[in-house]
Amino acid sequence: MSVLNVFILFIIICVAVIWYLAKTKKPLLPNAFKRYCVGFYSIVLIVATLLVYILPDTGLAQGTDNDQKQRLAAAQRVDYNLRALIKQEQSDGSNGVYRNLSQEFTLDAGVLTINPDNTDIEIWIERKTSADGKIEAKSYVTTHLVEGADFSSKIRPPELELDGNTLQVRSPERYTLKYYAVKSDLIFAQFRDSTPGVAFGGGSTFFGRQVLLLSVPAGMEVRSGYSNIVYVD
Amino acid sequence: MMSLHEAKTLDIARKQYRYKLKAISFLGLILLQIIALVLSIGGIGMHGASNQGIYVSVHNYTGDLVSIFTLIWIFFIAVGHTKKYARNIDFTLVSNRLSSMISDWGVLATVAVLGALSATLSRMVLWVALYLTVDHDMIITTAFRPAVGDLLVDITAFTLYALLGVAAGYLTGILIEISKLFAVIVPAVFLGLMAVQNDLFLRLIGFYTTESSLLFFAGKVAVSAALLFVLSLQIYNRMEVER
């Protein structure tokens, strides 16, 4: 609901209440009922506050108001050094690179044709030292950030299928990630080291890179009309 | 003899304070805060970005709407406090102008503190509702669980804004008592200045909103509220003499 709608609704309610109170001398509700309401509301507020401090927050995505730029810079550094980081084989995200797919295909033919369904997928091909007839496919994702929170683990890998000597690479269906950001109020952000005024929009989203690394046997010929292929050492 | 007189005045003021506080219905505040919470359920703003078949949307949750509604309620309580029917409460007890003034300011300060306390804590209802209804890893938190110290800063900051609202409301109420035309003029001037982004007006707003030190902010609010109350009192006294 837009802020304007909220404001209009609020004005309508105010006018209706004032009009009613002006028209009638009788109190709207009995005093005892009012007291119960105030008491009940106070209890709700206290219980909610206690719950916020009791409930575990381990599963929550940790965003940040302060060092979004630092996180972004770190994510960009990962993008630039992706090849070196992949070689480190720490694909649990600890170095900013996540491996979200690992598959192996056996192909006896000396030729592999790669057929991606769109040009978004970045494919790296490296040649193994041995001709073992096995194609290793691994999909990597670099840091993706939304409001400073890392959502790389939610990036879906492409779907792979070996049909004869053709490797079909399909992008996942278009999907939506719906996040809920709990932020400081404007009044409170004023006295903290945080960024106020982003509640009505703004915020930042950084999409990292997604790479499909194919390790092909030595001597295997790779054919593809696809433009987004990089041959790596 | 002097001290006896002071004690009596304070005693009367305390009685008036209790009487006047009972006359205020906090049900209005509760209703407004519930309305604000309901309107905040879907988030009070969102943004989204798309890339390579992924769409990421972020719905923002803050207690800003509750804060705004609470400040409006506090402002109108202060306005209502200057009305004739509110002042007539003084006649139900033996009183003088000093005791009446002390009890008035005491009641309004209490309203500001209670408004601040409830507005600050009511956000927690929203957070808990979100926590219980949404996948936890889809909640991005920067302010889910403020440190207790921060919570106290939040309540203090809100109370200070509320006191400013009370002082402004009190002056507005006094002006409306002089002439009903002010009921139209004051909001018209306020909205007009906001609409045209008047430089002086924006600087005045910025004088409070850009202050990041709570201590300096408290000083600014104390001086401003005192000035507004003194001005209100001067106008009120003149008004009484003219009548």
PDB file of C-alpha atoms in Angstrom, chain A residues 1 3 6-7 9-10 13-14 29 33-34 37-39 41 44-49 51-57 59-65 120-121 144 146-147 149 151 154-155 172-188 190-192 198-205 207-208 210, chain B residues 25-27 30 32-35 37 39 44-47 49-65 67 69 71-72 118 120-125 127-128 130-131 134 136-148 150-151 153-154 157-158 161 208-214 217:
ATOM      1  CA  MET A   1       0.000   0.000   0.000  1.00  0.00           C
ATOM      2  CA  VAL A   3       2.173   6.035   1.549  1.00  0.00           C
ATOM      3  CA  VAL A   6      -2.158   5.179   3.987  1.00  0.00           C
ATOM      4  CA  PHE A   7      -2.327   8.911   4.559  1.00  0.00           C
ATOM      5  CA  LEU A   9      -7.102   6.307   4.921  1.00  0.00           C
ATOM      6  CA  PHE A  10      -5.743   7.853   8.096  1.00  0.00           C
ATOM      7  CA  ILE A  13     -10.580   7.567   9.931  1.00  0.00           C
ATOM      8  CA  CYS A  14      -9.670  10.750  11.858  1.00  0.00           C
ATOM      9  CA  LEU A  29     -16.862   2.632  25.158  1.00  0.00           C
ATOM     10  CA  PHE A  33     -13.479  -1.890  28.797  1.00  0.00           C
ATOM     11  CA  LYS A  34     -10.956   0.827  27.952  1.00  0.00           C
ATOM     12  CA  CYS A  37      -7.840  -2.821  26.395  1.00  0.00           C
ATOM     13  CA  VAL A  38      -4.924  -0.735  27.684  1.00  0.00           C
ATOM     14  CA  GLY A  39      -3.860  -3.555  30.010  1.00  0.00           C
ATOM     15  CA  TYR A  41      -2.194  -4.058  24.802  1.00  0.00           C
ATOM     16  CA  VAL A  44       1.082  -7.780  24.187  1.00  0.00           C
ATOM     17  CA  LEU A  45       3.867  -5.197  23.837  1.00  0.00           C
ATOM     18  CA  ILE A  46       5.856  -6.629  26.739  1.00  0.00           C
ATOM     19  CA  VAL A  47       5.462 -10.224  25.526  1.00  0.00           C
ATOM     20  CA  ALA A  48       6.430  -9.258  21.943  1.00  0.00           C
ATOM     21  CA  THR A  49       9.532  -7.457  23.222  1.00  0.00           C
ATOM     22  CA  LEU A  51       9.970 -12.777  22.404  1.00  0.00           C
ATOM     23  CA  VAL A  52      12.240 -10.698  20.176  1.00  0.00           C
ATOM     24  CA  TYR A  53      15.035 -11.145  22.720  1.00  0.00           C
ATOM     25  CA  ILE A  54      14.259 -14.820  23.381  1.00  0.00           C
ATOM     26  CA  LEU A  55      13.699 -16.120  19.836  1.00  0.00           C
ATOM     27  CA  PRO A  56      16.863 -17.458  18.189  1.00  0.00           C
ATOM     28  CA  ASP A  57      18.166 -15.319  15.342  1.00  0.00           C
ATOM     29  CA  GLY A  59      18.647 -18.549  10.730  1.00  0.00           C
ATOM     30  CA  LEU A  60      18.152 -14.910   9.811  1.00  0.00           C
ATOM     31  CA  ALA A  61      20.022 -13.356   6.904  1.00  0.00           C
ATOM     32  CA  GLN A  62      22.408 -10.877   8.435  1.00  0.00           C
ATOM     33  CA  GLY A  63      22.207  -7.618   6.568  1.00  0.00           C
ATOM     34  CA  THR A  64      24.163  -4.539   7.364  1.00  0.00           C
ATOM     35  CA  ASP A  65      23.519  -0.838   7.351  1.00  0.00           C
ATOM     36  CA  ASP A 120      23.689 -15.762 -19.985  1.00  0.00           C
ATOM     37  CA  ILE A 121      25.633 -18.790 -18.829  1.00  0.00           C
ATOM     38  CA  HIS A 144      25.448 -12.212  -4.478  1.00  0.00           C
ATOM     39  CA  VAL A 146      21.040  -7.905  -1.258  1.00  0.00           C
ATOM     40  CA  GLU A 147      21.047  -5.143   1.388  1.00  0.00           C
ATOM     41  CA  ALA A 149      23.040 -10.045   3.031  1.00  0.00           C
ATOM     42  CA  PHE A 151      22.074 -14.870  -1.040  1.00  0.00           C
ATOM     43  CA  LYS A 154      20.016 -19.594  -3.182  1.00  0.00           C
ATOM     44  CA  ILE A 155      21.281 -19.305  -6.750  1.00  0.00           C
ATOM     45  CA  PRO A 172      16.773 -22.835 -14.364  1.00  0.00           C
ATOM     46  CA  GLU A 173      13.222 -21.545 -14.713  1.00  0.00           C
ATOM     47  CA  ARG A 174      12.903 -17.867 -13.905  1.00  0.00           C
ATOM     48  CA  TYR A 175      12.462 -17.595 -10.131  1.00  0.00           C
ATOM     49  CA  THR A 176      11.876 -14.970  -7.488  1.00  0.00           C
ATOM     50  CA  LEU A 177      13.552 -14.506  -4.137  1.00  0.00           C
ATOM     51  CA  LYS A 178      11.349 -12.479  -1.838  1.00  0.00           C
ATOM     52  CA  TYR A 179      13.217 -10.921   1.065  1.00  0.00           C
ATOM     53  CA  TYR A 180      11.898  -9.043   4.081  1.00  0.00           C
ATOM     54  CA  ALA A 181      14.238  -6.410   5.478  1.00  0.00           C
ATOM     55  CA  VAL A 182      13.798  -5.334   9.082  1.00  0.00           C
ATOM     56  CA  LYS A 183      15.265  -1.856   9.363  1.00  0.00           C
ATOM     57  CA  SER A 184      15.779   0.896  11.894  1.00  0.00           C
ATOM     58  CA  ASP A 185      13.150   3.611  12.072  1.00  0.00           C
ATOM     59  CA  LEU A 186      14.143   7.031  10.770  1.00  0.00           C
ATOM     60  CA  ILE A 187      14.106   8.493  14.274  1.00  0.00           C
ATOM     61  CA  PHE A 188      16.350   5.766  15.651  1.00  0.00           C
ATOM     62  CA  GLN A 190      19.447   9.307  13.365  1.00  0.00           C
ATOM     63  CA  PHE A 191      21.355   8.427  16.517  1.00  0.00           C
ATOM     64  CA  ARG A 192      23.060   5.311  15.216  1.00  0.00           C
ATOM     65  CA  VAL A 198      15.986   3.718   2.706  1.00  0.00           C
ATOM     66  CA  ALA A 199      12.798   2.139   4.020  1.00  0.00           C
ATOM     67  CA  PHE A 200      10.609   3.447   1.191  1.00  0.00           C
ATOM     68  CA  GLY A 201      12.861   2.001  -1.501  1.00  0.00           C
ATOM     69  CA  GLY A 202      16.521   2.176  -2.365  1.00  0.00           C
ATOM     70  CA  GLY A 203      18.826  -0.449  -0.961  1.00  0.00           C
ATOM     71  CA  SER A 204      21.305  -2.255  -3.113  1.00  0.00           C
ATOM     72  CA  THR A 205      21.455  -5.603  -4.875  1.00  0.00           C
ATOM     73  CA  PHE A 207      24.632  -9.937  -8.628  1.00  0.00           C
ATOM     74  CA  GLY A 208      27.879 -11.860  -8.733  1.00  0.00           C
ATOM     75  CA  GLN A 210      27.849 -17.727 -12.302  1.00  0.00           C
TER      76      GLN A 210
ATOM     77  CA  SER B  25      -8.149   7.945  26.673  1.00  0.00           C
ATOM     78  CA  PHE B  26      -5.182   5.876  25.575  1.00  0.00           C
ATOM     79  CA  LEU B  27      -7.535   3.740  23.511  1.00  0.00           C
ATOM     80  CA  ILE B  30      -3.754   1.918  20.810  1.00  0.00           C
ATOM     81  CA  LEU B  32      -3.834   4.202  15.842  1.00  0.00           C
ATOM     82  CA  GLN B  33      -0.866   1.982  16.573  1.00  0.00           C
ATOM     83  CA  ILE B  34      -2.843  -1.126  15.609  1.00  0.00           C
ATOM     84  CA  ILE B  35      -3.935   0.552  12.360  1.00  0.00           C
ATOM     85  CA  LEU B  37       0.828  -2.068  12.373  1.00  0.00           C
ATOM     86  CA  LEU B  39      -0.854  -1.109   7.317  1.00  0.00           C
ATOM     87  CA  ILE B  44       6.174   0.107   3.885  1.00  0.00           C
ATOM     88  CA  GLY B  45       8.312   0.067   0.775  1.00  0.00           C
ATOM     89  CA  MET B  46       9.999  -2.328  -1.590  1.00  0.00           C
ATOM     90  CA  HIS B  47      12.576  -2.525  -4.305  1.00  0.00           C
ATOM     91  CA  ALA B  49      16.351  -6.164  -9.127  1.00  0.00           C
ATOM     92  CA  SER B  50      16.616  -8.799 -11.807  1.00  0.00           C
ATOM     93  CA  ASN B  51      19.470 -10.636 -13.478  1.00  0.00           C
ATOM     94  CA  GLN B  52      19.843 -13.903 -15.434  1.00  0.00           C
ATOM     95  CA  GLY B  53      16.436 -15.321 -14.601  1.00  0.00           C
ATOM     96  CA  ILE B  54      16.460 -14.293 -10.938  1.00  0.00           C
ATOM     97  CA  TYR B  55      14.248 -11.595  -9.534  1.00  0.00           C
ATOM     98  CA  VAL B  56      15.129 -10.398  -6.053  1.00  0.00           C
ATOM     99  CA  SER B  57      12.578  -8.294  -4.227  1.00  0.00           C
ATOM    100  CA  VAL B  58      13.038  -6.697  -0.828  1.00  0.00           C
ATOM    101  CA  HIS B  59      10.084  -5.573   1.284  1.00  0.00           C
ATOM    102  CA  ASN B  60      11.151  -3.101   3.926  1.00  0.00           C
ATOM    103  CA  TYR B  61       9.783  -3.230   7.444  1.00  0.00           C
ATOM    104  CA  THR B  62      10.183  -0.421   9.939  1.00  0.00           C
ATOM    105  CA  GLY B  63       8.096   1.058  12.709  1.00  0.00           C
ATOM    106  CA  ASP B  64       8.027   4.444  10.941  1.00  0.00           C
ATOM    107  CA  LEU B  65       4.283   4.370  10.339  1.00  0.00           C
ATOM    108  CA  SER B  67       6.000   6.486  14.949  1.00  0.00           C
ATOM    109  CA  PHE B  69       0.734   7.939  13.866  1.00  0.00           C
ATOM    110  CA  LEU B  71       3.376  11.599  17.037  1.00  0.00           C
ATOM    111  CA  ILE B  72       0.150  12.790  15.386  1.00  0.00           C
ATOM    112  CA  SER B 118       4.464   2.075  23.239  1.00  0.00           C
ATOM    113  CA  THR B 120       9.110   1.756  20.342  1.00  0.00           C
ATOM    114  CA  LEU B 121       7.825  -1.548  21.667  1.00  0.00           C
ATOM    115  CA  SER B 122       4.993  -1.936  19.154  1.00  0.00           C
ATOM    116  CA  ARG B 123       7.579  -2.515  16.378  1.00  0.00           C
ATOM    117  CA  MET B 124       8.397  -5.718  18.188  1.00  0.00           C
ATOM    118  CA  VAL B 125       4.882  -7.006  17.458  1.00  0.00           C
ATOM    119  CA  TRP B 127       9.005  -8.275  14.069  1.00  0.00           C
ATOM    120  CA  VAL B 128       7.483 -11.246  15.913  1.00  0.00           C
ATOM    121  CA  LEU B 130       7.245 -11.530  10.563  1.00  0.00           C
ATOM    122  CA  TYR B 131       9.422 -14.051  12.377  1.00  0.00           C
ATOM    123  CA  VAL B 134       8.152 -15.959   6.994  1.00  0.00           C
ATOM    124  CA  HIS B 136      13.853 -17.101   8.598  1.00  0.00           C
ATOM    125  CA  ASP B 137      16.562 -17.071   5.961  1.00  0.00           C
ATOM    126  CA  MET B 138      14.455 -14.626   3.925  1.00  0.00           C
ATOM    127  CA  ILE B 139      14.466 -12.033   6.709  1.00  0.00           C
ATOM    128  CA  ILE B 140      17.313  -9.575   6.364  1.00  0.00           C
ATOM    129  CA  THR B 141      18.020  -8.009   9.698  1.00  0.00           C
ATOM    130  CA  THR B 142      19.846  -4.909  10.648  1.00  0.00           C
ATOM    131  CA  ALA B 143      17.608  -3.992  13.550  1.00  0.00           C
ATOM    132  CA  PHE B 144      15.715  -7.126  14.552  1.00  0.00           C
ATOM    133  CA  ARG B 145      17.120  -7.283  18.055  1.00  0.00           C
ATOM    134  CA  PRO B 146      18.503  -3.930  19.167  1.00  0.00           C
ATOM    135  CA  ALA B 147      20.870  -3.930  22.132  1.00  0.00           C
ATOM    136  CA  VAL B 148      19.134  -2.917  25.361  1.00  0.00           C
ATOM    137  CA  ASP B 150      20.017   1.083  21.849  1.00  0.00           C
ATOM    138  CA  LEU B 151      16.443   0.425  22.894  1.00  0.00           C
ATOM    139  CA  VAL B 153      18.291   5.456  23.210  1.00  0.00           C
ATOM    140  CA  ASP B 154      15.327   4.783  20.900  1.00  0.00           C
ATOM    141  CA  ALA B 157      14.898   9.902  21.201  1.00  0.00           C
ATOM    142  CA  PHE B 158      11.219   9.268  20.562  1.00  0.00           C
ATOM    143  CA  TYR B 161      10.457  14.180  19.470  1.00  0.00           C
ATOM    144  CA  TYR B 208      16.582  18.508  14.553  1.00  0.00           C
ATOM    145  CA  THR B 209      16.782  15.577  12.151  1.00  0.00           C
ATOM    146  CA  THR B 210      20.468  15.876  11.277  1.00  0.00           C
ATOM    147  CA  GLU B 211      21.658  15.972  14.885  1.00  0.00           C
ATOM    148  CA  SER B 212      23.307  12.644  15.593  1.00  0.00           C
ATOM    149  CA  SER B 213      24.297  13.350  19.206  1.00  0.00           C
ATOM    150  CA  LEU B 214      21.455  12.494  21.562  1.00  0.00           C
ATOM    151  CA  PHE B 217      19.469  16.817  20.389  1.00  0.00           C
TER     152      PHE B 217
END
